Every structure is written in structure tokens, then in C-alpha cells.
Amino acid sequence: MPPEAEQTLGKIGPASSGLNLANHFLIAMPSIQDPIFGGTVVYVCEHNEKGVLGVVINKPTDMTMDVLFDRVDLKLAPGLRSSVTDQPIMFGGPVQDDRGFVLHTPSGRYSSSLTVTDDVAFTTSIDVLEAVASGAGPARMLVSIGYAGWSPGQLEEELSRNGWLTVGADAKVLFDLPIEERYTAAIKLLGIDPLMLTTEAGHA
């Protein structure tokens, strides 16, 4: 994220539509065949007059935390290696896909961080990874490369075309569930059987 964008995290007025999907999941409908967003769940961090910023939470890359730490030249404190290094890095979205972003439980003060709820913060600065490497990082986190962004009105248009389902987010789905279970779990938050969604998708 460019420095000027980081300075506006959490400081922009509401979207002109009046819709605010921050702390919601966007669940890609089965009809979405898009190679980037097909089958994804996106956690929305911010929704305002500048557009929407979110992170895909169920699309792992082949990179793990140990590779990321090597790339940013961070050394893990002794004893942390096994608990941290095997964690996969998500493909968070196609925007700034050469940078790391962290969704985590709020803890500590980081130089560029947005508190979304009491359970979720979004940090774009490397100091959160430095805290993790030292053993003082957040208790729960999801690290992504890149993020998902929509310009003003773009997501609203996609919603009107039934491209996404929306539901209030659950931090357990975000941080605790195995990656392969997150899509189904997000749909179940709507009270919908995922199998019904698949069979009905072709009959709209």
C-alpha cells in the first residue's frame, strides 16, 4: 500500500451508497469463474468513499512464514521456529502482491494499523512481523501477500449482479479454522447449506 494510502487507513468518510461492509465476509458465488476470486472468501477491512479494502482468507500460496521472514531479513527468536514457520501465507488479492499484510488480533502498537473490531486489526507495516519474530506478536494472525481492492461503487455493482454473498464476519473462521474449511463455514454463517447453493446457482 502506498504511504499516502496508509495515512488514510480508518480516516475516510462512509461510502456514498451508505453501505459499510467492514468486518463482513464476501463469499464468491459458485457462478464466479474468475481465476482470482472464484471460490474465495474475502474479509473486508475497510469500506468507505475511497472504495473497499479486503483480504482473501482461503487461498494459500506456496510460501510459508519462514520464507517470508528470510525475504524481509528477519530472524526468529529461539524456540519459535516450529510454531510459526510452517504457517502458510495467503494470496490476499491482486493489489500490491509484492507486499505483506497482516490480519491479527489487536495487540501492541504498530506504525500503520487499522483496528477493525475488538477481535481484528489490519496492519500494513513490517513492525508487526518484527514483533512476531521476537515472540511478542499477536496471539492469532493471518499473513497475506497482496490485498483485494474495489474502487468506489465497484463492489456495490458486483453485489447487484449477485456476484457475492455477504455475511457478518466471525473471527473464528478467520483465524482458527483450517483453510479448506473457511468457505463452507462462511456460507453456513448465512444459515445456508453450501450444497443447496451449488445446485441453485444455475437456476437464477
mmCIF file of C-alpha atoms in Angstrom:
data_model
loop_
_atom_site.group_PDB
_atom_site.id
_atom_site.type_symbol
_atom_site.label_atom_id
_atom_site.label_comp_id
_atom_site.label_asym_id
_atom_site.label_seq_id
_atom_site.Cartn_x
_atom_site.Cartn_y
_atom_site.Cartn_z
ATOM 1 C CA MET A 1 0.000 0.000 0.000
ATOM 2 C CA PRO A 2 1.446 3.428 -0.909
ATOM 3 C CA PRO A 3 2.446 5.592 2.092
ATOM 4 C CA GLU A 4 -0.297 8.117 1.327
ATOM 5 C CA ALA A 5 -2.879 5.318 1.432
ATOM 6 C CA GLU A 6 -1.507 4.066 4.740
ATOM 7 C CA GLN A 7 -2.015 7.528 6.227
ATOM 8 C CA THR A 8 -5.727 7.395 5.401
ATOM 9 C CA LEU A 9 -6.448 3.978 6.967
ATOM 10 C CA GLY A 10 -9.563 4.413 9.086
ATOM 11 C CA LYS A 11 -9.829 8.158 8.395
ATOM 12 C CA ILE A 12 -12.089 8.386 5.324
ATOM 13 C CA GLY A 13 -15.824 9.064 5.376
ATOM 14 C CA PRO A 14 -18.523 6.472 4.596
ATOM 15 C CA ALA A 15 -19.250 5.114 1.129
ATOM 16 C CA SER A 16 -21.715 7.205 -0.885
ATOM 17 C CA SER A 17 -24.035 4.188 -1.056
ATOM 18 C CA GLY A 18 -24.337 4.228 2.734
ATOM 19 C CA LEU A 19 -23.262 0.579 2.724
ATOM 20 C CA ASN A 20 -20.462 -0.382 5.086
ATOM 21 C CA LEU A 21 -19.286 -3.975 4.826
ATOM 22 C CA ALA A 22 -16.260 -3.642 7.111
ATOM 23 C CA ASN A 23 -15.948 -6.771 9.287
ATOM 24 C CA HIS A 24 -18.014 -8.772 6.785
ATOM 25 C CA PHE A 25 -17.102 -11.762 4.670
ATOM 26 C CA LEU A 26 -17.612 -11.571 0.916
ATOM 27 C CA ILE A 27 -18.293 -15.098 -0.312
ATOM 28 C CA ALA A 28 -17.800 -15.692 -4.026
ATOM 29 C CA MET A 29 -20.886 -17.228 -5.607
ATOM 30 C CA PRO A 30 -20.259 -20.546 -7.411
ATOM 31 C CA SER A 31 -21.154 -18.729 -10.634
ATOM 32 C CA ILE A 32 -17.979 -16.637 -10.335
ATOM 33 C CA GLN A 33 -15.459 -18.374 -12.583
ATOM 34 C CA ASP A 34 -12.867 -15.642 -12.108
ATOM 35 C CA PRO A 35 -9.400 -17.225 -11.690
ATOM 36 C CA ILE A 36 -8.539 -14.776 -8.903
ATOM 37 C CA PHE A 37 -11.732 -14.675 -6.867
ATOM 38 C CA GLY A 38 -13.522 -17.921 -7.747
ATOM 39 C CA GLY A 39 -14.150 -19.971 -4.597
ATOM 40 C CA THR A 40 -12.825 -17.301 -2.258
ATOM 41 C CA VAL A 41 -13.854 -15.695 0.999
ATOM 42 C CA VAL A 42 -12.711 -12.090 1.421
ATOM 43 C CA TYR A 43 -12.542 -10.386 4.805
ATOM 44 C CA VAL A 44 -13.460 -6.699 4.389
ATOM 45 C CA CYS A 45 -11.194 -4.452 6.454
ATOM 46 C CA GLU A 46 -12.482 -1.102 5.273
ATOM 47 C CA HIS A 47 -15.385 0.226 3.179
ATOM 48 C CA ASN A 48 -15.659 3.952 2.637
ATOM 49 C CA GLU A 49 -15.889 6.665 -0.016
ATOM 50 C CA LYS A 50 -12.499 5.605 -1.428
ATOM 51 C CA GLY A 51 -13.750 2.073 -2.070
ATOM 52 C CA VAL A 52 -13.232 -1.288 -0.396
ATOM 53 C CA LEU A 53 -10.134 -2.972 1.002
ATOM 54 C CA GLY A 54 -10.184 -6.655 1.888
ATOM 55 C CA VAL A 55 -8.053 -9.777 2.187
ATOM 56 C CA VAL A 56 -8.727 -13.227 0.704
ATOM 57 C CA ILE A 57 -8.565 -15.646 3.656
ATOM 58 C CA ASN A 58 -8.758 -19.081 1.991
ATOM 59 C CA LYS A 59 -6.279 -19.082 -0.878
ATOM 60 C CA PRO A 60 -2.845 -20.189 0.378
ATOM 61 C CA THR A 61 0.294 -19.566 -1.631
ATOM 62 C CA ASP A 62 3.196 -21.992 -1.662
ATOM 63 C CA MET A 63 5.090 -19.560 0.584
ATOM 64 C CA THR A 64 5.355 -20.131 4.325
ATOM 65 C CA MET A 65 6.298 -17.778 7.133
ATOM 66 C CA ASP A 66 9.911 -18.939 7.206
ATOM 67 C CA VAL A 67 10.325 -17.963 3.535
ATOM 68 C CA LEU A 68 8.713 -14.581 4.196
ATOM 69 C CA PHE A 69 10.993 -13.947 7.182
ATOM 70 C CA ASP A 70 14.007 -14.801 5.024
ATOM 71 C CA ARG A 71 12.832 -12.374 2.346
ATOM 72 C CA VAL A 72 12.485 -9.483 4.778
ATOM 73 C CA ASP A 73 15.676 -10.484 6.610
ATOM 74 C CA LEU A 74 14.061 -11.227 9.984
ATOM 75 C CA LYS A 75 15.480 -13.813 12.370
ATOM 76 C CA LEU A 76 13.138 -15.751 14.641
ATOM 77 C CA ALA A 77 13.793 -15.833 18.358
ATOM 78 C CA PRO A 78 14.901 -19.281 19.652
ATOM 79 C CA GLY A 79 12.026 -21.670 20.346
ATOM 80 C CA LEU A 80 9.589 -20.041 17.911
ATOM 81 C CA ARG A 81 10.562 -21.872 14.782
ATOM 82 C CA SER A 82 8.130 -24.799 14.723
ATOM 83 C CA SER A 83 5.054 -22.848 15.848
ATOM 84 C CA VAL A 84 5.467 -20.027 13.342
ATOM 85 C CA THR A 85 7.469 -21.078 10.320
ATOM 86 C CA ASP A 86 5.103 -23.626 8.760
ATOM 87 C CA GLN A 87 2.127 -21.245 8.649
ATOM 88 C CA PRO A 88 1.131 -20.650 5.011
ATOM 89 C CA ILE A 89 0.947 -17.155 3.547
ATOM 90 C CA MET A 90 -2.373 -16.318 1.860
ATOM 91 C CA PHE A 91 -2.851 -14.812 -1.567
ATOM 92 C CA GLY A 92 -4.676 -11.778 -0.193
ATOM 93 C CA GLY A 93 -5.558 -10.320 -3.580
ATOM 94 C CA PRO A 94 -4.058 -8.882 -6.748
ATOM 95 C CA VAL A 95 -3.259 -5.390 -5.374
ATOM 96 C CA GLN A 96 0.323 -4.814 -4.143
ATOM 97 C CA ASP A 97 1.029 -8.528 -4.436
ATOM 98 C CA ASP A 98 4.699 -7.935 -3.655
ATOM 99 C CA ARG A 99 3.947 -6.748 -0.112
ATOM 100 C CA GLY A 100 2.890 -8.447 3.096
ATOM 101 C CA PHE A 101 -0.263 -7.574 5.041
ATOM 102 C CA VAL A 102 -1.347 -8.954 8.394
ATOM 103 C CA LEU A 103 -4.802 -9.572 9.858
ATOM 104 C CA HIS A 104 -4.425 -10.217 13.566
ATOM 105 C CA THR A 105 -5.948 -9.924 16.999
ATOM 106 C CA PRO A 106 -5.283 -6.389 18.294
ATOM 107 C CA SER A 107 -2.108 -6.239 20.360
ATOM 108 C CA GLY A 108 0.712 -3.750 20.600
ATOM 109 C CA ARG A 109 1.003 -0.527 18.648
ATOM 110 C CA TYR A 110 2.157 -0.665 15.055
ATOM 111 C CA SER A 111 3.039 2.278 12.850
ATOM 112 C CA SER A 112 0.392 1.614 10.198
ATOM 113 C CA SER A 113 -2.529 -0.322 11.628
ATOM 114 C CA LEU A 114 -6.318 -0.204 11.461
ATOM 115 C CA THR A 115 -8.427 -1.654 14.282
ATOM 116 C CA VAL A 116 -11.469 -3.114 12.520
ATOM 117 C CA THR A 117 -13.139 -4.611 15.629
ATOM 118 C CA ASP A 118 -12.162 -5.699 19.127
ATOM 119 C CA ASP A 119 -11.116 -9.029 17.550
ATOM 120 C CA VAL A 120 -9.447 -7.979 14.285
ATOM 121 C CA ALA A 121 -6.812 -5.453 13.245
ATOM 122 C CA PHE A 122 -5.179 -4.941 9.836
ATOM 123 C CA THR A 123 -1.528 -3.911 9.769
ATOM 124 C CA THR A 124 0.487 -2.893 6.724
ATOM 125 C CA SER A 125 3.812 -2.083 8.401
ATOM 126 C CA ILE A 126 6.665 -4.515 8.965
ATOM 127 C CA ASP A 127 6.853 -3.844 12.717
ATOM 128 C CA VAL A 128 4.108 -6.421 13.329
ATOM 129 C CA LEU A 129 6.308 -9.108 11.709
ATOM 130 C CA GLU A 130 9.258 -7.886 13.758
ATOM 131 C CA ALA A 131 7.117 -8.416 16.866
ATOM 132 C CA VAL A 132 6.213 -11.932 15.713
ATOM 133 C CA ALA A 133 9.877 -12.750 15.099
ATOM 134 C CA SER A 134 10.772 -11.634 18.625
ATOM 135 C CA GLY A 135 7.990 -13.702 20.198
ATOM 136 C CA ALA A 136 5.896 -10.651 21.150
ATOM 137 C CA GLY A 137 3.484 -10.692 18.206
ATOM 138 C CA PRO A 138 -0.304 -11.102 18.133
ATOM 139 C CA ALA A 139 -1.809 -14.296 19.517
ATOM 140 C CA ARG A 140 -3.678 -15.067 16.280
ATOM 141 C CA MET A 141 -2.907 -13.830 12.795
ATOM 142 C CA LEU A 142 -3.240 -14.361 9.079
ATOM 143 C CA VAL A 143 -0.480 -13.083 6.811
ATOM 144 C CA SER A 144 -1.150 -12.353 3.148
ATOM 145 C CA ILE A 145 0.746 -11.227 0.109
ATOM 146 C CA GLY A 146 -1.352 -8.552 -1.597
ATOM 147 C CA TYR A 147 -4.886 -7.458 -0.865
ATOM 148 C CA ALA A 148 -8.200 -7.109 -2.682
ATOM 149 C CA GLY A 149 -9.425 -3.632 -3.600
ATOM 150 C CA TRP A 150 -12.523 -2.186 -5.237
ATOM 151 C CA SER A 151 -12.930 1.379 -6.454
ATOM 152 C CA PRO A 152 -15.946 3.434 -5.249
ATOM 153 C CA GLY A 153 -19.201 1.767 -6.333
ATOM 154 C CA GLN A 154 -17.474 -1.235 -7.933
ATOM 155 C CA LEU A 155 -18.303 -3.756 -5.215
ATOM 156 C CA GLU A 156 -21.869 -2.452 -4.951
ATOM 157 C CA GLU A 157 -22.262 -3.147 -8.672
ATOM 158 C CA GLU A 158 -20.885 -6.680 -8.282
ATOM 159 C CA LEU A 159 -23.289 -7.265 -5.383
ATOM 160 C CA SER A 160 -26.214 -6.117 -7.537
ATOM 161 C CA ARG A 161 -25.224 -8.741 -10.113
ATOM 162 C CA ASN A 162 -25.243 -11.419 -7.396
ATOM 163 C CA GLY A 163 -21.508 -11.999 -7.634
ATOM 164 C CA TRP A 164 -21.053 -12.176 -3.878
ATOM 165 C CA LEU A 165 -22.877 -13.194 -0.740
ATOM 166 C CA THR A 166 -22.197 -11.065 2.339
ATOM 167 C CA VAL A 167 -22.358 -12.023 5.996
ATOM 168 C CA GLY A 168 -21.021 -10.590 9.241
ATOM 169 C CA ALA A 169 -17.550 -11.994 9.845
ATOM 170 C CA ASP A 170 -16.617 -14.454 12.563
ATOM 171 C CA ALA A 171 -13.044 -14.222 13.873
ATOM 172 C CA LYS A 172 -13.019 -17.998 14.494
ATOM 173 C CA VAL A 173 -13.438 -18.635 10.759
ATOM 174 C CA LEU A 174 -10.728 -16.091 10.041
ATOM 175 C CA PHE A 175 -8.084 -17.319 12.469
ATOM 176 C CA ASP A 176 -8.924 -20.761 13.814
ATOM 177 C CA LEU A 177 -10.420 -22.952 11.092
ATOM 178 C CA PRO A 178 -8.296 -24.939 8.640
ATOM 179 C CA ILE A 179 -8.026 -23.039 5.359
ATOM 180 C CA GLU A 180 -10.011 -25.616 3.364
ATOM 181 C CA GLU A 181 -12.992 -25.284 5.732
ATOM 182 C CA ARG A 182 -13.344 -21.500 5.637
ATOM 183 C CA TYR A 183 -15.522 -21.197 2.508
ATOM 184 C CA THR A 184 -18.114 -23.686 3.764
ATOM 185 C CA ALA A 185 -18.050 -22.207 7.266
ATOM 186 C CA ALA A 186 -18.608 -18.678 5.923
ATOM 187 C CA ILE A 187 -21.639 -19.863 3.907
ATOM 188 C CA LYS A 188 -23.038 -21.622 6.973
ATOM 189 C CA LEU A 189 -22.980 -18.278 8.827
ATOM 190 C CA LEU A 190 -25.831 -17.341 6.473
ATOM 191 C CA GLY A 191 -27.814 -20.390 7.524
ATOM 192 C CA ILE A 192 -27.420 -21.846 4.029
ATOM 193 C CA ASP A 193 -26.404 -25.395 3.151
ATOM 194 C CA PRO A 194 -23.436 -24.987 0.760
ATOM 195 C CA LEU A 195 -24.730 -27.900 -1.356
ATOM 196 C CA MET A 196 -28.023 -26.068 -1.907
ATOM 197 C CA LEU A 197 -26.096 -23.005 -3.062
ATOM 198 C CA THR A 198 -24.241 -25.054 -5.646
ATOM 199 C CA THR A 199 -27.371 -26.673 -7.091
ATOM 200 C CA GLU A 200 -29.368 -23.449 -7.138
ATOM 201 C CA ALA A 201 -26.630 -21.367 -8.737
ATOM 202 C CA GLY A 202 -27.611 -22.409 -12.261
ATOM 203 C CA HIS A 203 -31.312 -21.616 -11.841
ATOM 204 C CA ALA A 204 -31.237 -17.907 -11.114
#
